[in-house]
Short mmCIF file of C-alpha atoms in Angstrom, two decimals:
data_model
loop_
_atom_site.label_atom_id
_atom_site.label_comp_id
_atom_site.label_asym_id
_atom_site.label_seq_id
_atom_site.Cartn_x
_atom_site.Cartn_y
_atom_site.Cartn_z
CA MET K 13 19.44 37.55 -9.15
CA SER K 14 16.74 40.02 -9.08
CA GLU K 15 16.21 42.13 -5.97
CA THR K 16 12.59 40.54 -5.77
CA THR K 17 14.11 36.93 -5.87
CA ARG K 18 16.56 37.65 -3.44
CA ARG K 19 14.27 39.10 -0.95
CA ASP K 20 11.89 36.13 -1.39
CA LEU K 21 14.82 33.92 -0.36
CA LEU K 22 15.56 35.69 2.94
CA ARG K 23 14.84 34.21 6.18
CA PHE K 24 14.31 36.51 9.40
CA THR K 25 15.51 34.87 12.54
CA ALA K 26 12.85 34.50 15.38
CA ALA K 27 15.07 36.15 17.96
CA ALA K 28 13.97 38.74 20.38
CA ALA K 29 12.72 42.06 19.77
CA VAL K 30 14.83 44.65 17.81
CA ALA K 31 15.06 47.92 19.88
CA GLY K 32 13.37 51.01 18.77
CA VAL K 33 9.93 51.65 17.16
CA ALA K 34 8.26 49.01 15.14
CA GLY K 35 8.85 50.88 11.89
CA ALA K 36 12.77 51.14 12.35
CA ALA K 37 15.19 49.35 10.20
CA SER K 38 16.13 46.02 11.47
CA GLY K 39 19.36 43.88 10.95
CA GLY K 40 19.85 40.16 11.49
CA LEU K 41 18.92 38.60 8.28
CA ALA K 42 19.48 34.93 8.06
CA PRO K 43 20.25 33.05 4.83
CA PRO K 44 17.79 30.64 3.48
CA LYS K 45 17.55 27.15 4.60
CA ALA K 46 17.83 25.63 1.13
CA THR K 47 19.12 26.27 -2.28
CA ALA K 48 16.84 26.65 -5.23
CA ASP K 49 17.52 23.95 -7.83
CA PRO K 50 18.52 25.63 -11.07
CA ASN K 51 17.03 22.86 -13.06
CA LEU K 52 13.21 23.43 -11.80
CA PRO K 53 11.03 26.07 -13.05
CA ALA K 54 11.50 29.28 -11.19
CA ALA K 55 8.00 29.06 -9.08
CA GLU K 56 8.75 25.47 -8.03
CA ALA K 57 12.41 26.03 -7.31
CA GLN K 58 11.46 28.84 -5.04
CA GLU K 59 8.58 26.89 -3.21
CA ARG K 60 11.22 24.00 -2.62
CA ALA K 61 13.72 26.51 -1.21
CA PHE K 62 11.17 27.51 1.75
CA LEU K 63 11.23 24.12 3.54
CA ALA K 64 8.64 23.79 6.19
CA GLN K 65 9.94 24.92 9.86
CA SER K 66 9.87 22.50 12.80
CA PRO K 67 6.81 23.04 14.73
CA ASP K 68 9.10 23.45 17.67
CA ALA K 69 10.45 26.64 16.00
CA ILE K 70 7.25 28.39 15.75
CA ARG K 71 6.91 31.67 17.32
CA GLY K 72 3.73 32.93 15.76
CA LEU K 73 1.08 35.35 15.55
CA LYS K 74 -2.80 34.84 14.64
CA TRP K 75 -4.15 37.22 12.02
CA ARG K 76 -7.77 37.45 11.07
CA GLY K 77 -10.09 39.76 9.38
CA ALA K 78 -11.20 43.06 10.87
CA MET K 79 -14.04 42.57 13.57
CA LEU K 80 -17.28 44.41 12.38
CA THR K 81 -19.19 43.08 15.35
CA GLN K 82 -18.04 41.35 18.68
CA PRO K 83 -18.38 38.01 20.26
CA PRO K 84 -20.56 36.10 21.09
CA ASN K 85 -21.79 36.48 17.15
CA PRO K 86 -18.71 38.16 15.59
CA THR K 87 -18.68 39.23 12.03
CA LEU K 88 -15.26 39.54 10.12
CA THR K 89 -14.40 41.48 7.19
CA ALA K 90 -12.71 39.54 4.04
CA ARG K 91 -9.87 41.89 4.63
CA PHE K 92 -7.20 41.19 7.22
CA ASP K 93 -7.03 43.67 10.11
CA THR K 94 -3.90 45.97 9.76
CA ARG K 95 -5.40 49.03 11.39
CA GLY K 96 -5.34 50.94 8.19
CA LEU K 97 -1.66 49.87 6.85
CA PRO K 98 -1.34 48.59 3.37
CA TYR K 99 -0.66 44.82 3.21
CA ALA K 100 2.97 45.56 2.02
CA THR K 101 3.59 47.80 4.88
CA ALA K 102 2.19 45.68 7.35
CA ALA K 103 4.03 42.43 6.11
CA PHE K 104 7.36 44.60 6.23
CA SER K 105 6.66 45.73 9.74
CA LEU K 106 6.37 42.10 11.10
CA ALA K 107 9.63 41.11 9.09
CA ASN K 108 11.38 44.26 10.48
CA ASN K 109 10.72 43.22 14.07
CA ASN K 110 11.66 39.51 13.71
CA LEU K 111 8.03 38.44 13.89
CA ASP K 112 8.59 35.95 11.01
CA THR K 113 5.66 33.63 11.46
CA VAL K 114 1.94 34.22 11.13
CA ALA K 115 -1.19 32.05 10.94
CA LEU K 116 -3.69 33.38 8.61
CA ARG K 117 -7.47 32.87 9.27
CA VAL K 118 -9.52 31.53 6.48
CA ALA K 119 -12.97 32.86 7.77
CA ASN K 120 -16.10 30.65 7.73
CA MET K 121 -18.51 32.22 5.34
CA GLY K 122 -21.24 32.56 8.00
CA ASP K 123 -18.55 34.76 9.84
CA LEU K 124 -18.47 37.38 6.83
CA PRO K 125 -20.99 39.98 5.73
CA ASP K 126 -23.92 38.83 3.47
CA GLY K 127 -22.91 38.55 -0.09
CA THR K 128 -19.26 37.90 0.47
CA THR K 129 -18.25 35.23 -1.86
CA LYS K 130 -15.75 32.46 -1.39
CA ARG K 131 -13.52 34.18 -4.26
CA GLN K 132 -13.38 37.63 -2.37
CA ARG K 133 -12.40 35.86 0.77
CA ASP K 134 -9.72 33.92 -0.80
CA ASP K 135 -8.45 36.97 -2.90
CA GLU K 136 -7.67 38.62 0.54
CA VAL K 137 -5.67 35.55 1.70
CA ILE K 138 -3.68 35.50 -1.54
CA LYS K 139 -2.95 39.42 -1.62
CA LEU K 140 -1.53 39.27 2.07
CA LEU K 141 0.32 36.02 1.33
CA ARG K 142 1.86 37.68 -1.61
CA GLU K 143 3.35 40.44 0.77
CA LEU K 144 4.47 37.96 3.50
CA HIS K 145 6.39 35.85 0.60
CA ARG K 146 8.16 39.05 -0.48
CA GLN K 147 9.36 39.84 3.13
CA GLY K 148 10.15 36.15 3.82
CA VAL K 149 7.48 35.75 6.38
CA ARG K 150 6.36 32.17 6.98
CA ALA K 151 2.54 31.67 6.93
CA TYR K 152 0.12 28.94 8.10
CA LEU K 153 -3.52 28.90 7.13
CA PHE K 154 -6.06 28.19 9.81
CA LYS K 155 -9.71 27.61 9.91
CA ARG K 156 -12.13 27.16 12.86
CA GLN K 157 -14.07 24.33 11.59
CA TRP K 158 -16.18 21.88 13.75
CA PHE K 159 -15.61 18.59 12.15
CA GLN K 160 -19.22 17.40 12.85
CA ARG K 161 -21.09 20.20 11.62
CA SER K 162 -21.63 22.06 8.11
CA GLY K 163 -25.34 21.55 8.36
CA VAL K 164 -25.10 17.79 9.25
CA ILE K 165 -26.86 16.65 12.30
CA ILE K 166 -24.32 15.19 14.81
CA SER K 167 -24.74 11.43 15.26
CA TYR K 168 -22.63 9.80 18.18
CA GLN K 169 -23.58 6.62 16.33
CA ARG K 170 -21.57 7.84 13.31
CA PRO K 171 -19.28 10.19 14.57
CA PHE K 172 -17.01 10.65 11.63
CA THR K 173 -19.43 12.88 9.59
CA GLU K 174 -17.49 14.08 6.53
CA ALA K 175 -18.93 17.42 5.97
CA GLY K 176 -16.80 19.63 8.32
CA ALA K 177 -13.71 17.78 7.44
CA ASP K 178 -14.30 18.07 3.89
CA GLU K 179 -15.09 21.77 3.99
CA PHE K 180 -11.73 22.27 5.46
CA ILE K 181 -9.99 20.13 2.93
CA ASP K 182 -11.66 22.01 -0.06
CA ASP K 183 -10.76 25.50 1.32
CA MET K 184 -7.24 24.82 2.17
CA SER K 185 -6.62 22.73 -1.10
CA ARG K 186 -8.01 25.59 -3.19
CA LEU K 187 -5.80 28.25 -1.52
CA VAL K 188 -2.84 26.04 -1.68
CA ASN K 189 -3.42 25.60 -5.21
CA ARG K 190 -3.84 29.17 -5.98
CA ALA K 191 -0.58 30.05 -4.11
CA ARG K 192 1.31 27.66 -6.14
CA GLN K 193 0.04 28.92 -9.56
CA GLU K 194 0.95 32.33 -8.51
CA GLY K 195 4.40 31.33 -7.39
CA ILE K 196 4.04 32.32 -3.77
CA ALA K 197 3.34 29.05 -2.07
CA GLY K 198 6.99 29.18 -0.75
CA ALA K 199 5.68 31.05 2.12
CA LEU K 200 3.27 28.42 3.09
CA HIS K 201 4.41 26.10 5.89
CA GLY K 202 1.25 24.43 6.62
CA VAL K 203 -2.41 24.43 7.66
CA ALA K 204 -4.29 24.21 11.11
CA ALA K 205 -7.67 23.08 12.01
CA ILE K 206 -8.99 24.90 15.21
CA GLU K 207 -11.77 24.19 17.39
CA THR K 208 -12.62 21.01 15.68
CA ASN K 209 -15.25 20.04 18.34
CA LEU K 210 -14.25 16.30 18.53
CA ASN K 211 -15.33 14.02 21.23
CA ASN K 212 -12.21 12.03 22.03
CA CYS K 213 -8.72 11.31 20.57
CA ALA K 214 -9.91 8.24 18.48
CA GLU K 215 -11.87 10.87 16.49
CA LEU K 216 -8.89 13.21 16.61
CA ARG K 217 -6.59 10.66 15.15
CA GLU K 218 -8.98 9.62 12.40
CA ARG K 219 -9.69 13.19 11.34
CA ALA K 220 -6.23 14.04 11.21
CA LEU K 221 -5.34 11.29 8.60
CA TYR K 222 -8.47 12.09 6.71
CA VAL K 223 -7.66 15.72 6.47
CA ALA K 224 -3.85 14.91 5.68
CA ARG K 225 -4.93 12.35 2.76
CA GLY K 226 -7.71 14.66 1.35
CA ILE K 227 -5.36 17.66 1.10
CA ASN K 228 -2.55 15.66 -0.54
CA ALA K 229 -4.89 14.05 -3.12
CA ARG K 230 -6.21 17.67 -4.32
CA THR K 231 -2.83 19.25 -4.01
CA ASP K 232 -0.38 16.81 -5.66
CA ASP K 233 1.00 15.75 -2.22
CA TRP K 234 1.81 19.26 -1.02
CA LEU K 235 1.24 18.34 2.72
CA ARG K 236 3.98 15.64 2.34
CA SER K 237 6.62 18.31 2.78
CA ARG K 238 4.62 20.70 4.89
CA THR K 239 3.00 20.81 8.61
CA LEU K 240 -0.50 19.75 9.70
CA LEU K 241 -1.63 21.07 13.01
CA MET K 242 -4.42 19.51 14.80
CA PRO K 243 -5.98 20.49 18.30
CA GLY K 244 -6.69 18.20 21.14
CA ALA K 245 -10.34 16.94 21.38
CA ALA K 246 -13.27 19.53 22.24
CA MET K 247 -11.92 23.05 21.62
CA GLY K 248 -8.32 21.79 21.77
CA PHE K 249 -7.64 20.80 25.53
CA TYR K 250 -8.25 17.20 25.87
CA PHE K 251 -5.51 14.32 25.03
CA LYS K 252 -6.72 11.27 27.05
CA GLY K 253 -6.16 8.26 25.17
CA ILE K 254 -3.96 9.71 22.29
CA HIS K 255 -1.40 7.21 22.82
CA ASN K 256 -3.84 4.50 21.79
CA GLY K 257 -2.96 5.32 18.31
CA GLY K 258 0.47 3.60 18.84
CA GLU K 259 3.20 3.56 16.39
CA ALA K 260 0.87 2.92 13.53
CA TRP K 261 -0.84 6.31 13.49
CA LEU K 262 2.55 8.02 13.68
CA THR K 263 3.73 6.05 10.68
CA GLN K 264 0.66 6.80 8.72
CA LEU K 265 0.95 10.54 9.61
CA ARG K 266 4.65 10.54 8.65
CA ALA K 267 3.59 9.02 5.23
CA GLN K 268 1.19 12.03 4.61
CA THR K 269 2.94 14.92 6.38
CA GLY K 270 6.42 16.62 6.35
CA HIS K 271 5.64 17.57 9.99
CA PHE K 272 2.68 17.22 12.57
CA ALA K 273 1.91 18.88 15.73
CA LEU K 274 -0.95 18.73 18.19
CA ILE K 275 -2.40 22.07 19.49
CA TYR K 276 -3.26 23.03 22.85
CA LYS K 277 -5.96 25.64 23.06
CA HIS K 278 -7.02 26.74 26.59
CA MET K 279 -10.70 26.85 25.98
CA ARG K 280 -13.58 24.79 27.77
CA SER K 281 -15.95 22.65 25.64
CA GLN K 282 -18.84 23.63 23.69
CA GLU K 283 -22.21 23.15 25.54
CA ASN K 284 -25.82 22.24 24.60
CA GLY K 285 -24.82 18.49 23.70
CA LEU K 286 -22.50 19.65 20.70
CA CYS K 287 -19.48 17.55 22.42
CA ARG K 288 -19.43 14.78 24.88
CA LEU K 289 -16.56 16.51 26.54
CA GLU K 290 -18.95 19.20 27.71
CA SER K 291 -19.35 17.04 30.90
CA LEU K 292 -15.93 18.10 31.91
CA ASN K 293 -16.80 21.89 32.05
CA GLY K 294 -17.67 21.93 35.78
CA GLN K 295 -14.22 20.31 36.50
CA TRP K 296 -12.53 22.63 34.03
CA ASP K 297 -14.04 25.82 35.60
CA ASP K 298 -12.95 24.76 39.13
CA ALA K 299 -9.40 23.62 38.32
CA VAL K 300 -8.39 25.83 35.45
CA GLY K 301 -11.05 28.13 34.53
CA ARG K 302 -10.97 32.00 34.59
CA GLU K 303 -11.88 32.22 38.23
CA ALA K 304 -10.16 28.92 39.45
CA LYS K 305 -8.62 29.44 42.83
CA ARG K 306 -6.05 26.46 42.61
CA THR K 307 -2.16 26.46 42.93
CA VAL K 308 0.02 25.80 40.23
CA ASP K 309 0.77 22.36 41.24
CA GLN K 310 -3.00 21.51 41.57
CA GLN K 311 -3.58 22.79 38.10
CA VAL K 312 -0.56 20.91 36.53
CA LYS K 313 -2.13 17.65 38.23
CA PHE K 314 -5.48 18.33 36.72
CA LEU K 315 -4.29 18.88 33.30
CA ARG K 316 -2.11 15.85 33.34
CA THR K 317 -4.82 13.69 34.54
CA THR K 318 -8.29 14.53 33.73
CA MET K 319 -7.34 16.20 30.70
CA GLY K 320 -4.95 13.57 29.36
CA ILE K 321 -1.46 15.43 28.96
CA SER K 322 0.17 12.69 30.82
CA ASP K 323 -0.78 10.36 27.90
CA LEU K 324 0.47 12.86 25.48
CA GLU K 325 3.70 13.11 27.37
CA TRP K 326 4.34 9.59 27.45
CA TYR K 327 3.39 9.18 23.80
CA PHE K 328 5.80 11.71 22.36
CA ARG K 329 8.54 10.80 24.71
CA THR K 330 8.38 7.10 23.82
CA HIS K 331 8.30 7.82 20.04
CA ARG K 332 10.37 10.98 19.54
CA ALA K 333 13.48 9.34 18.36
CA GLU K 334 11.67 7.39 15.64
CA TYR K 335 9.37 10.41 14.83
CA PRO K 336 11.22 13.50 15.31
CA ASN K 337 9.14 15.60 12.93
CA HIS K 338 5.66 14.29 14.19
CA THR K 339 5.91 14.47 18.06
CA HIS K 340 5.32 18.10 18.63
CA LEU K 341 2.73 20.24 20.59
CA VAL K 342 2.10 23.97 19.74
CA PHE K 343 0.56 26.30 22.07
CA TRP K 344 -2.54 28.28 20.56
CA GLY K 345 -3.52 30.54 23.37
CA ASP K 346 -6.70 30.82 25.13
CA ASP K 347 -10.41 31.40 23.93
CA GLY K 348 -9.65 35.19 23.55
CA ASP K 349 -6.97 34.37 20.94
CA GLY K 350 -4.19 35.45 23.29
CA VAL K 351 -3.48 34.97 26.83
CA ALA K 352 -5.44 37.58 28.45
CA GLY K 353 -8.00 34.96 29.56
CA LEU K 354 -5.12 33.34 31.60
CA SER K 355 -4.56 36.56 33.55
CA ALA K 356 -6.20 37.75 36.67
CA LEU K 357 -9.73 39.39 36.26
CA GLU K 358 -9.85 43.20 36.85
CA GLY K 359 -10.19 43.93 40.75
CA GLN K 360 -9.75 40.10 41.56
CA PRO K 361 -6.75 38.38 43.23
CA GLN K 362 -4.38 37.06 40.88
CA TRP K 363 -5.49 33.30 41.28
CA ASN K 364 -6.23 32.94 37.56
CA TYR K 365 -2.48 33.80 36.46
CA ASN K 366 -1.39 30.68 38.11
CA THR K 367 -2.97 28.95 34.99
CA MET K 368 -0.54 30.77 32.98
CA ARG K 369 2.21 29.52 35.06
CA ALA K 370 0.93 25.95 35.11
CA LEU K 371 0.63 25.81 31.35
CA HIS K 372 4.19 27.23 30.87
CA ARG K 373 5.62 24.95 33.34
CA LEU K 374 4.10 21.94 31.87
CA LEU K 375 4.28 22.57 28.11
CA VAL K 376 7.52 24.50 27.93
CA LYS K 377 9.61 23.65 30.86
CA ALA K 378 8.71 20.08 31.59
CA ASN K 379 8.31 18.83 27.88
CA ARG K 380 10.04 21.65 25.98
CA TRP K 381 7.24 21.96 23.46
CA HIS K 382 8.30 25.61 22.57
CA GLY K 383 6.19 26.46 19.60
CA HIS K 384 3.32 28.93 19.99
CA PHE K 385 0.71 31.18 18.33
CA PHE K 386 -1.22 33.59 20.31
CA ASN K 387 -2.02 37.36 20.03
CA PHE K 388 -2.72 39.25 16.89
CA PRO K 389 -0.18 41.75 14.99
CA PHE K 390 -1.90 45.25 14.93
CA THR K 391 -3.91 47.38 17.17
CA ARG K 392 -4.60 51.16 17.27
CA GLU K 393 -2.62 53.71 19.42
CA GLY K 394 -4.43 54.23 22.68
CA ALA K 395 -6.26 50.91 22.60
CA THR K 396 -7.31 49.51 26.03
CA GLN K 397 -8.23 46.30 27.58
CA HIS K 398 -8.50 43.21 25.22
CA ASP K 399 -7.62 45.61 22.35
CA ILE K 400 -4.22 46.28 23.80
CA TRP K 401 -3.70 42.94 25.90
CA ARG K 402 -3.61 40.85 22.70
CA TYR K 403 -1.73 42.64 20.05
CA LEU K 404 2.07 43.27 19.54
CA ILE K 405 2.21 46.49 17.43
CA THR K 406 0.21 49.53 17.79
CA VAL K 407 -0.64 51.89 14.84
CA ASP K 408 -1.45 55.66 15.03
CA GLY K 409 -3.50 57.94 12.62
CA SER K 410 -0.23 58.59 10.75
CA ASN K 411 0.52 54.86 10.32
CA THR K 412 3.56 55.16 12.68
CA ARG K 413 4.26 51.70 14.24
CA ARG K 414 5.38 51.11 17.83
CA LYS K 415 6.00 48.03 19.87
CA ASN K 416 3.35 47.38 22.32
CA TRP K 417 5.05 48.15 25.68
CA ALA K 418 1.70 48.35 27.46
CA PRO K 419 1.10 46.00 30.61
CA ASN K 420 -0.69 42.89 30.36
CA ARG K 421 -3.93 42.11 32.14
CA SER K 422 -2.34 41.09 35.44
CA GLY K 423 0.05 43.85 35.27
CA THR K 424 3.03 41.26 35.53
CA HIS K 425 4.62 41.82 32.19
CA ARG K 426 4.57 44.14 29.17
CA VAL K 427 2.41 42.62 26.30
CA TRP K 428 5.59 42.45 23.94
CA ASP K 429 7.73 40.83 26.61
CA GLU K 430 5.02 38.34 27.63
CA TRP K 431 4.61 36.98 24.06
CA HIS K 432 8.44 36.58 23.51
CA MET K 433 9.09 34.91 26.80
CA TRP K 434 6.72 32.16 26.27
CA SER K 435 9.16 29.85 24.44
CA GLN K 436 11.88 30.30 26.99
CA GLU K 437 12.16 27.38 29.40
CA ASN K 438 13.70 29.86 32.15
CA ALA K 439 10.97 32.40 31.74
CA THR K 440 9.24 33.50 34.94
CA TYR K 441 5.52 34.01 34.52
#
């Protein structure tokens, strides 16, 4: 076996941090979970050796293009943000620190500089995926995609407008097929639609199946052995009525996907009539918003009742034994792509940090939904505020990497520790 193939089949454990600087040598290599079949072509055998992980095992970071302009009108570059590191070094630094799962953002074309082509955008995804594959780092592809948009006027009489979902299917299928052609699809464990802007859970259920079937039709059933992640309604917070899909919905999902998980993202609904759930924004701000002055118990109650998490709890517990691969939830962080938005605002009492505590109690302690994606990989040495609160590794001018030991926004934990603690049921936030 060649050294390249051997490294391709390695799995890095998702355990806690390795002591020392982020560029130091690491131990703790884990063997692959499956053995490649010698009777299959090399690329296909290698791909099958990388079986999709359970959503409950996800300990992930988000990874996007470098920001040229900041919100509310952000512009990204096609190249993924590494703070100057070559992709090979960046991928090694993650694997070397047991950061073994990332979600790569497939940017909307409107978020990229004028003149950028889809081919250029996709090329960057493939370049980074190739290095992650070499290091044994698992990757998911995600896209922020309103399933009611792409130039089509929203009609509540015809809520299942195809354009947004079709765009998502097209982008994900094309990248999956390219990765397979180049023999690096073994690193791909699934795809995620983010901020879908759907009005309710009936739309959510219908769109999840539509997307799964569409991707399978274009990829020779690739998703049947991989993971589909779909957010709750609106921007990802709403689950009321999810149980109305009954066992039939889970049966149909199981036929299309190897694993399935719903995503919780702590982000209020879009405004200006773009989503019916906008009507809940006032209650949201008061109960769990950035300046909500509510106790942990009050916030948990609001999330369970008004936001419908109790429906999700009942639904998944009832059907977990029959559908163990399809009854998961993954925490996607907040509207700042991390958890800084769940922390106390500068100079204010730490009321808002109660939302962090409420979510951890509800998602992890009560329901044992351990999977999570939040924060980004790399920031510059000496960064401040959001540029330090949401990143796990700092990079200085000589490309030296260090773990981010800076305090989080509330000063309660170090950023590195805050991210690593989320999946622990006994963690104290």
